[in-house]
Structures are given as structure tokens and as C-alpha cells.
């Protein structure tokens, strides 16, 4: 039997270890979204952020006032996704995400995970920028196809 709880509706599972035991907490979607705008400002890097879950998360984080670096296979895709994030952040609050905070920044960055040269270049760029702006969270969302 699995120790993970199955969430339904608008509940979001979260797991962590405490004293070597798995502790689970289920947070409502509304509470999670409200927390985005009240949490300390962060710099979040998201891979695979040009579509799907990565883009949706980047939009929400930008609208909540955080700095988001969108790492995508090409610079053009990254720039287009960052623009979508900025547009969402500038739009009026919607039913889904009402708790917004100004000042969010979305920046696109090319990083092709199939190319070690691209990965190294991306990492070096982040390392240089992180002297002034450290990375708080890294969301490894990109998928890789092996063929």
C-alpha cells in the first residue's frame, strides 16, 4: 500500500520528512494560491516553461510578484512564454487567481537539455546573475525524450 494520499477536487498534497517519518499535509487550492502572493519574494527557475504546467506555474508566480526565469529549449520560445507571463500578471485578477502582487518579473532563457553546451551556457549565465539575485527555487519540469 502506498503512503501517499490521493487528493481530489481542489486539494493539493504536499509531503515532507520529519524525524525520518513521512508527514503529509493537504492544502486547499485556494490557500495555496493565496500563499503565492503573501510568501516572501523569490527567484524561481522553471525548466520546460513554454507550455503546460511549467507555463501555468510561471504565470501564477509572476502575477504573485516573484521573479521567474523561464528556461526553454530555444530563446524564442522562452521570450514568448515570458511575454505571456507578463501579460497575465498585468491583466485583471480572474476567478482562479484573485490574490495578486505587483512587481513580478518574467525573463526567458534558452536552455536545450539535449545539448550539454546549451546547459553549460545557461548555468554560467545564471551563476553570473545569481551574485546579485540568488536562485531560491529550481523547478525541474522539462521532459526529455530518449530515442
mmCIF file with all atom_site columns, C-alpha atoms in Angstrom:
data_model
loop_
_atom_site.group_PDB
_atom_site.id
_atom_site.type_symbol
_atom_site.label_atom_id
_atom_site.label_alt_id
_atom_site.label_comp_id
_atom_site.label_asym_id
_atom_site.label_entity_id
_atom_site.label_seq_id
_atom_site.pdbx_PDB_ins_code
_atom_site.Cartn_x
_atom_site.Cartn_y
_atom_site.Cartn_z
_atom_site.occupancy
_atom_site.B_iso_or_equiv
_atom_site.pdbx_formal_charge
_atom_site.auth_seq_id
_atom_site.auth_comp_id
_atom_site.auth_asym_id
_atom_site.auth_atom_id
_atom_site.pdbx_PDB_model_num
ATOM 1   C CA . UNK A 1 1   ? 0.000   0.000  0.000   1.00 0.00 ? 1   UNK A CA 1
ATOM 2   C CA . UNK A 1 2   ? 1.212   3.452  -0.852  1.00 0.00 ? 2   UNK A CA 1
ATOM 3   C CA . UNK A 1 3   ? 1.760   6.007  1.891   1.00 0.00 ? 3   UNK A CA 1
ATOM 4   C CA . UNK A 1 4   ? 0.667   8.828  -0.410  1.00 0.00 ? 4   UNK A CA 1
ATOM 5   C CA . UNK A 1 5   ? -2.796  10.269 -0.061  1.00 0.00 ? 5   UNK A CA 1
ATOM 6   C CA . UNK A 1 6   ? -4.950  10.671 -3.118  1.00 0.00 ? 6   UNK A CA 1
ATOM 7   C CA . UNK A 1 7   ? -6.209  14.210 -3.424  1.00 0.00 ? 7   UNK A CA 1
ATOM 8   C CA . UNK A 1 8   ? -9.491  15.046 -5.057  1.00 0.00 ? 8   UNK A CA 1
ATOM 9   C CA . UNK A 1 9   ? -11.213 18.243 -6.056  1.00 0.00 ? 9   UNK A CA 1
ATOM 10  C CA . UNK A 1 10  ? -9.183  21.313 -5.253  1.00 0.00 ? 10  UNK A CA 1
ATOM 11  C CA . UNK A 1 11  ? -6.895  19.786 -2.646  1.00 0.00 ? 11  UNK A CA 1
ATOM 12  C CA . UNK A 1 12  ? -3.143  19.702 -3.227  1.00 0.00 ? 12  UNK A CA 1
ATOM 13  C CA . UNK A 1 13  ? -0.954  17.084 -1.492  1.00 0.00 ? 13  UNK A CA 1
ATOM 14  C CA . UNK A 1 14  ? 2.392   18.004 -0.016  1.00 0.00 ? 14  UNK A CA 1
ATOM 15  C CA . UNK A 1 15  ? 4.825   15.616 1.640   1.00 0.00 ? 15  UNK A CA 1
ATOM 16  C CA . UNK A 1 16  ? 7.900   16.149 3.806   1.00 0.00 ? 16  UNK A CA 1
ATOM 17  C CA . UNK A 1 17  ? 10.043  14.195 6.207   1.00 0.00 ? 17  UNK A CA 1
ATOM 18  C CA . UNK A 1 18  ? 10.105  14.935 9.933   1.00 0.00 ? 18  UNK A CA 1
ATOM 19  C CA . UNK A 1 19  ? 12.138  12.759 12.286  1.00 0.00 ? 19  UNK A CA 1
ATOM 20  C CA . UNK A 1 20  ? 12.630  10.235 9.463   1.00 0.00 ? 20  UNK A CA 1
ATOM 21  C CA . UNK A 1 21  ? 8.872   9.807  9.047   1.00 0.00 ? 21  UNK A CA 1
ATOM 22  C CA . UNK A 1 22  ? 6.827   10.894 6.075   1.00 0.00 ? 22  UNK A CA 1
ATOM 23  C CA . UNK A 1 23  ? 4.421   13.647 7.066   1.00 0.00 ? 23  UNK A CA 1
ATOM 24  C CA . UNK A 1 24  ? 1.723   14.688 4.646   1.00 0.00 ? 24  UNK A CA 1
ATOM 25  C CA . UNK A 1 25  ? -0.322  17.835 4.537   1.00 0.00 ? 25  UNK A CA 1
ATOM 26  C CA . UNK A 1 26  ? -3.181  18.578 2.197   1.00 0.00 ? 26  UNK A CA 1
ATOM 27  C CA . UNK A 1 27  ? -3.659  22.246 1.376   1.00 0.00 ? 27  UNK A CA 1
ATOM 28  C CA . UNK A 1 28  ? -6.667  23.646 -0.433  1.00 0.00 ? 28  UNK A CA 1
ATOM 29  C CA . UNK A 1 29  ? -6.006  25.115 -3.842  1.00 0.00 ? 29  UNK A CA 1
ATOM 30  C CA . UNK A 1 30  ? -7.373  28.468 -2.672  1.00 0.00 ? 30  UNK A CA 1
ATOM 31  C CA . UNK A 1 31  ? -4.984  28.573 0.297   1.00 0.00 ? 31  UNK A CA 1
ATOM 32  C CA . UNK A 1 32  ? -2.061  27.569 -1.894  1.00 0.00 ? 32  UNK A CA 1
ATOM 33  C CA . UNK A 1 33  ? -2.804  30.333 -4.396  1.00 0.00 ? 33  UNK A CA 1
ATOM 34  C CA . UNK A 1 34  ? -3.301  32.933 -1.651  1.00 0.00 ? 34  UNK A CA 1
ATOM 35  C CA . UNK A 1 35  ? 0.079   31.938 -0.247  1.00 0.00 ? 35  UNK A CA 1
ATOM 36  C CA . UNK A 1 36  ? 1.815   32.766 -3.528  1.00 0.00 ? 36  UNK A CA 1
ATOM 37  C CA . UNK A 1 37  ? 1.087   36.452 -3.043  1.00 0.00 ? 37  UNK A CA 1
ATOM 38  C CA . UNK A 1 38  ? 1.947   36.609 0.643   1.00 0.00 ? 38  UNK A CA 1
ATOM 39  C CA . UNK A 1 39  ? 5.114   34.497 0.586   1.00 0.00 ? 39  UNK A CA 1
ATOM 40  C CA . UNK A 1 40  ? 8.481   36.270 0.617   1.00 0.00 ? 40  UNK A CA 1
ATOM 41  C CA . UNK A 1 41  ? 9.567   37.262 -2.878  1.00 0.00 ? 41  UNK A CA 1
ATOM 42  C CA . UNK A 1 42  ? 11.589  34.561 -4.586  1.00 0.00 ? 42  UNK A CA 1
ATOM 43  C CA . UNK A 1 43  ? 13.617  33.942 -7.726  1.00 0.00 ? 43  UNK A CA 1
ATOM 44  C CA . UNK A 1 44  ? 12.277  30.758 -9.307  1.00 0.00 ? 44  UNK A CA 1
ATOM 45  C CA . UNK A 1 45  ? 13.814  29.000 -12.310 1.00 0.00 ? 45  UNK A CA 1
ATOM 46  C CA . UNK A 1 46  ? 11.428  26.728 -14.223 1.00 0.00 ? 46  UNK A CA 1
ATOM 47  C CA . UNK A 1 47  ? 12.585  24.372 -16.973 1.00 0.00 ? 47  UNK A CA 1
ATOM 48  C CA . UNK A 1 48  ? 10.107  23.498 -19.712 1.00 0.00 ? 48  UNK A CA 1
ATOM 49  C CA . UNK A 1 49  ? 8.178   26.680 -19.003 1.00 0.00 ? 49  UNK A CA 1
ATOM 50  C CA . UNK A 1 50  ? 6.933   27.439 -22.512 1.00 0.00 ? 50  UNK A CA 1
ATOM 51  C CA . UNK A 1 51  ? 3.766   25.310 -22.226 1.00 0.00 ? 51  UNK A CA 1
ATOM 52  C CA . UNK A 1 52  ? 1.619   23.193 -19.947 1.00 0.00 ? 52  UNK A CA 1
ATOM 53  C CA . UNK A 1 53  ? 2.202   23.055 -16.216 1.00 0.00 ? 53  UNK A CA 1
ATOM 54  C CA . UNK A 1 54  ? 5.503   24.942 -16.458 1.00 0.00 ? 54  UNK A CA 1
ATOM 55  C CA . UNK A 1 55  ? 3.916   27.925 -18.189 1.00 0.00 ? 55  UNK A CA 1
ATOM 56  C CA . UNK A 1 56  ? 0.877   27.897 -15.886 1.00 0.00 ? 56  UNK A CA 1
ATOM 57  C CA . UNK A 1 57  ? 3.110   27.941 -12.813 1.00 0.00 ? 57  UNK A CA 1
ATOM 58  C CA . UNK A 1 58  ? 5.301   30.678 -14.264 1.00 0.00 ? 58  UNK A CA 1
ATOM 59  C CA . UNK A 1 59  ? 2.240   32.839 -14.946 1.00 0.00 ? 59  UNK A CA 1
ATOM 60  C CA . UNK A 1 60  ? 0.961   32.439 -11.394 1.00 0.00 ? 60  UNK A CA 1
ATOM 61  C CA . UNK A 1 61  ? 4.348   33.140 -9.823  1.00 0.00 ? 61  UNK A CA 1
ATOM 62  C CA . UNK A 1 62  ? 4.855   36.245 -11.977 1.00 0.00 ? 62  UNK A CA 1
ATOM 63  C CA . UNK A 1 63  ? 1.360   37.518 -11.114 1.00 0.00 ? 63  UNK A CA 1
ATOM 64  C CA . UNK A 1 64  ? 2.182   36.918 -7.443  1.00 0.00 ? 64  UNK A CA 1
ATOM 65  C CA . UNK A 1 65  ? 5.155   39.287 -7.693  1.00 0.00 ? 65  UNK A CA 1
ATOM 66  C CA . UNK A 1 66  ? 8.017   36.796 -7.924  1.00 0.00 ? 66  UNK A CA 1
ATOM 67  C CA . UNK A 1 67  ? 10.924  36.815 -10.376 1.00 0.00 ? 67  UNK A CA 1
ATOM 68  C CA . UNK A 1 68  ? 10.682  33.851 -12.743 1.00 0.00 ? 68  UNK A CA 1
ATOM 69  C CA . UNK A 1 69  ? 13.320  32.629 -15.171 1.00 0.00 ? 69  UNK A CA 1
ATOM 70  C CA . UNK A 1 70  ? 11.673  30.522 -17.860 1.00 0.00 ? 70  UNK A CA 1
ATOM 71  C CA . UNK A 1 71  ? 14.200  28.021 -19.227 1.00 0.00 ? 71  UNK A CA 1
ATOM 72  C CA . UNK A 1 72  ? 13.013  26.714 -22.596 1.00 0.00 ? 72  UNK A CA 1
ATOM 73  C CA . UNK A 1 73  ? 14.591  24.814 -25.479 1.00 0.00 ? 73  UNK A CA 1
ATOM 74  C CA . UNK A 1 74  ? 15.020  27.984 -27.575 1.00 0.00 ? 74  UNK A CA 1
ATOM 75  C CA . UNK A 1 75  ? 15.371  31.641 -26.686 1.00 0.00 ? 75  UNK A CA 1
ATOM 76  C CA . UNK A 1 76  ? 12.413  32.470 -28.948 1.00 0.00 ? 76  UNK A CA 1
ATOM 77  C CA . UNK A 1 77  ? 10.128  30.062 -27.045 1.00 0.00 ? 77  UNK A CA 1
ATOM 78  C CA . UNK A 1 78  ? 11.426  31.398 -23.734 1.00 0.00 ? 78  UNK A CA 1
ATOM 79  C CA . UNK A 1 79  ? 10.824  35.013 -24.725 1.00 0.00 ? 79  UNK A CA 1
ATOM 80  C CA . UNK A 1 80  ? 7.291   34.240 -25.972 1.00 0.00 ? 80  UNK A CA 1
ATOM 81  C CA . UNK A 1 81  ? 6.463   32.413 -22.729 1.00 0.00 ? 81  UNK A CA 1
ATOM 82  C CA . UNK A 1 82  ? 7.881   35.246 -20.609 1.00 0.00 ? 82  UNK A CA 1
ATOM 83  C CA . UNK A 1 83  ? 5.706   37.697 -22.531 1.00 0.00 ? 83  UNK A CA 1
ATOM 84  C CA . UNK A 1 84  ? 2.623   35.553 -21.782 1.00 0.00 ? 84  UNK A CA 1
ATOM 85  C CA . UNK A 1 85  ? 3.558   35.657 -18.094 1.00 0.00 ? 85  UNK A CA 1
ATOM 86  C CA . UNK A 1 86  ? 3.902   39.433 -18.129 1.00 0.00 ? 86  UNK A CA 1
ATOM 87  C CA . UNK A 1 87  ? 0.548   39.789 -19.914 1.00 0.00 ? 87  UNK A CA 1
ATOM 88  C CA . UNK A 1 88  ? -1.169  37.548 -17.353 1.00 0.00 ? 88  UNK A CA 1
ATOM 89  C CA . UNK A 1 89  ? 0.417   39.438 -14.466 1.00 0.00 ? 89  UNK A CA 1
ATOM 90  C CA . UNK A 1 90  ? -0.755  42.762 -15.917 1.00 0.00 ? 90  UNK A CA 1
ATOM 91  C CA . UNK A 1 91  ? -4.318  41.539 -16.517 1.00 0.00 ? 91  UNK A CA 1
ATOM 92  C CA . UNK A 1 92  ? -7.168  41.995 -14.077 1.00 0.00 ? 92  UNK A CA 1
ATOM 93  C CA . UNK A 1 93  ? -7.476  39.311 -11.393 1.00 0.00 ? 93  UNK A CA 1
ATOM 94  C CA . UNK A 1 94  ? -9.629  36.407 -12.557 1.00 0.00 ? 94  UNK A CA 1
ATOM 95  C CA . UNK A 1 95  ? -11.817 33.900 -10.703 1.00 0.00 ? 95  UNK A CA 1
ATOM 96  C CA . UNK A 1 96  ? -8.967  31.422 -10.466 1.00 0.00 ? 96  UNK A CA 1
ATOM 97  C CA . UNK A 1 97  ? -6.255  33.709 -9.068  1.00 0.00 ? 97  UNK A CA 1
ATOM 98  C CA . UNK A 1 98  ? -7.512  36.797 -7.255  1.00 0.00 ? 98  UNK A CA 1
ATOM 99  C CA . UNK A 1 99  ? -4.582  37.433 -4.891  1.00 0.00 ? 99  UNK A CA 1
ATOM 100 C CA . UNK A 1 100 ? -2.007  39.237 -6.989  1.00 0.00 ? 100 UNK A CA 1
ATOM 101 C CA . UNK A 1 101 ? 1.018   41.354 -6.150  1.00 0.00 ? 101 UNK A CA 1
ATOM 102 C CA . UNK A 1 102 ? 2.724   43.851 -8.422  1.00 0.00 ? 102 UNK A CA 1
ATOM 103 C CA . UNK A 1 103 ? 6.365   43.720 -9.382  1.00 0.00 ? 103 UNK A CA 1
ATOM 104 C CA . UNK A 1 104 ? 6.576   40.241 -10.881 1.00 0.00 ? 104 UNK A CA 1
ATOM 105 C CA . UNK A 1 105 ? 9.327   39.740 -13.436 1.00 0.00 ? 105 UNK A CA 1
ATOM 106 C CA . UNK A 1 106 ? 9.418   37.044 -16.117 1.00 0.00 ? 106 UNK A CA 1
ATOM 107 C CA . UNK A 1 107 ? 12.636  36.503 -18.061 1.00 0.00 ? 107 UNK A CA 1
ATOM 108 C CA . UNK A 1 108 ? 13.148  33.969 -20.828 1.00 0.00 ? 108 UNK A CA 1
ATOM 109 C CA . UNK A 1 109 ? 16.335  31.949 -21.140 1.00 0.00 ? 109 UNK A CA 1
ATOM 110 C CA . UNK A 1 110 ? 17.305  29.415 -23.772 1.00 0.00 ? 110 UNK A CA 1
ATOM 111 C CA . UNK A 1 111 ? 18.373  26.036 -22.413 1.00 0.00 ? 111 UNK A CA 1
ATOM 112 C CA . UNK A 1 112 ? 18.214  22.972 -24.648 1.00 0.00 ? 112 UNK A CA 1
ATOM 113 C CA . UNK A 1 113 ? 18.510  19.998 -22.295 1.00 0.00 ? 113 UNK A CA 1
ATOM 114 C CA . UNK A 1 114 ? 19.645  17.798 -25.194 1.00 0.00 ? 114 UNK A CA 1
ATOM 115 C CA . UNK A 1 115 ? 22.796  19.924 -25.543 1.00 0.00 ? 115 UNK A CA 1
ATOM 116 C CA . UNK A 1 116 ? 25.452  19.978 -22.822 1.00 0.00 ? 116 UNK A CA 1
ATOM 117 C CA . UNK A 1 117 ? 26.873  23.169 -24.369 1.00 0.00 ? 117 UNK A CA 1
ATOM 118 C CA . UNK A 1 118 ? 23.464  24.859 -24.004 1.00 0.00 ? 118 UNK A CA 1
ATOM 119 C CA . UNK A 1 119 ? 23.103  23.629 -20.424 1.00 0.00 ? 119 UNK A CA 1
ATOM 120 C CA . UNK A 1 120 ? 26.582  24.890 -19.516 1.00 0.00 ? 120 UNK A CA 1
ATOM 121 C CA . UNK A 1 121 ? 25.891  28.272 -21.103 1.00 0.00 ? 121 UNK A CA 1
ATOM 122 C CA . UNK A 1 122 ? 22.581  28.566 -19.242 1.00 0.00 ? 122 UNK A CA 1
ATOM 123 C CA . UNK A 1 123 ? 24.185  27.542 -15.931 1.00 0.00 ? 123 UNK A CA 1
ATOM 124 C CA . UNK A 1 124 ? 27.045  30.005 -16.401 1.00 0.00 ? 124 UNK A CA 1
ATOM 125 C CA . UNK A 1 125 ? 24.590  32.802 -17.163 1.00 0.00 ? 125 UNK A CA 1
ATOM 126 C CA . UNK A 1 126 ? 22.568  32.003 -14.046 1.00 0.00 ? 126 UNK A CA 1
ATOM 127 C CA . UNK A 1 127 ? 25.722  31.762 -11.950 1.00 0.00 ? 127 UNK A CA 1
ATOM 128 C CA . UNK A 1 128 ? 26.834  35.222 -13.065 1.00 0.00 ? 128 UNK A CA 1
ATOM 129 C CA . UNK A 1 129 ? 23.403  36.718 -12.386 1.00 0.00 ? 129 UNK A CA 1
ATOM 130 C CA . UNK A 1 130 ? 22.985  34.918 -9.062  1.00 0.00 ? 130 UNK A CA 1
ATOM 131 C CA . UNK A 1 131 ? 25.682  37.051 -7.450  1.00 0.00 ? 131 UNK A CA 1
ATOM 132 C CA . UNK A 1 132 ? 23.118  39.850 -7.328  1.00 0.00 ? 132 UNK A CA 1
ATOM 133 C CA . UNK A 1 133 ? 19.993  37.728 -7.481  1.00 0.00 ? 133 UNK A CA 1
ATOM 134 C CA . UNK A 1 134 ? 20.296  34.262 -5.914  1.00 0.00 ? 134 UNK A CA 1
ATOM 135 C CA . UNK A 1 135 ? 18.084  31.426 -7.073  1.00 0.00 ? 135 UNK A CA 1
ATOM 136 C CA . UNK A 1 136 ? 15.616  30.362 -4.399  1.00 0.00 ? 136 UNK A CA 1
ATOM 137 C CA . UNK A 1 137 ? 13.848  27.524 -6.196  1.00 0.00 ? 137 UNK A CA 1
ATOM 138 C CA . UNK A 1 138 ? 14.518  25.311 -9.191  1.00 0.00 ? 138 UNK A CA 1
ATOM 139 C CA . UNK A 1 139 ? 11.516  23.600 -10.770 1.00 0.00 ? 139 UNK A CA 1
ATOM 140 C CA . UNK A 1 140 ? 12.663  20.719 -12.967 1.00 0.00 ? 140 UNK A CA 1
ATOM 141 C CA . UNK A 1 141 ? 9.627   20.456 -15.199 1.00 0.00 ? 141 UNK A CA 1
ATOM 142 C CA . UNK A 1 142 ? 11.098  19.835 -18.662 1.00 0.00 ? 142 UNK A CA 1
ATOM 143 C CA . UNK A 1 143 ? 10.677  16.446 -20.248 1.00 0.00 ? 143 UNK A CA 1
ATOM 144 C CA . UNK A 1 144 ? 13.377  14.689 -22.179 1.00 0.00 ? 144 UNK A CA 1
ATOM 145 C CA . UNK A 1 145 ? 12.827  12.138 -24.923 1.00 0.00 ? 145 UNK A CA 1
ATOM 146 C CA . UNK A 1 146 ? 15.409  9.408  -25.330 1.00 0.00 ? 146 UNK A CA 1
ATOM 147 C CA . UNK A 1 147 ? 15.498  7.833  -28.714 1.00 0.00 ? 147 UNK A CA 1
#
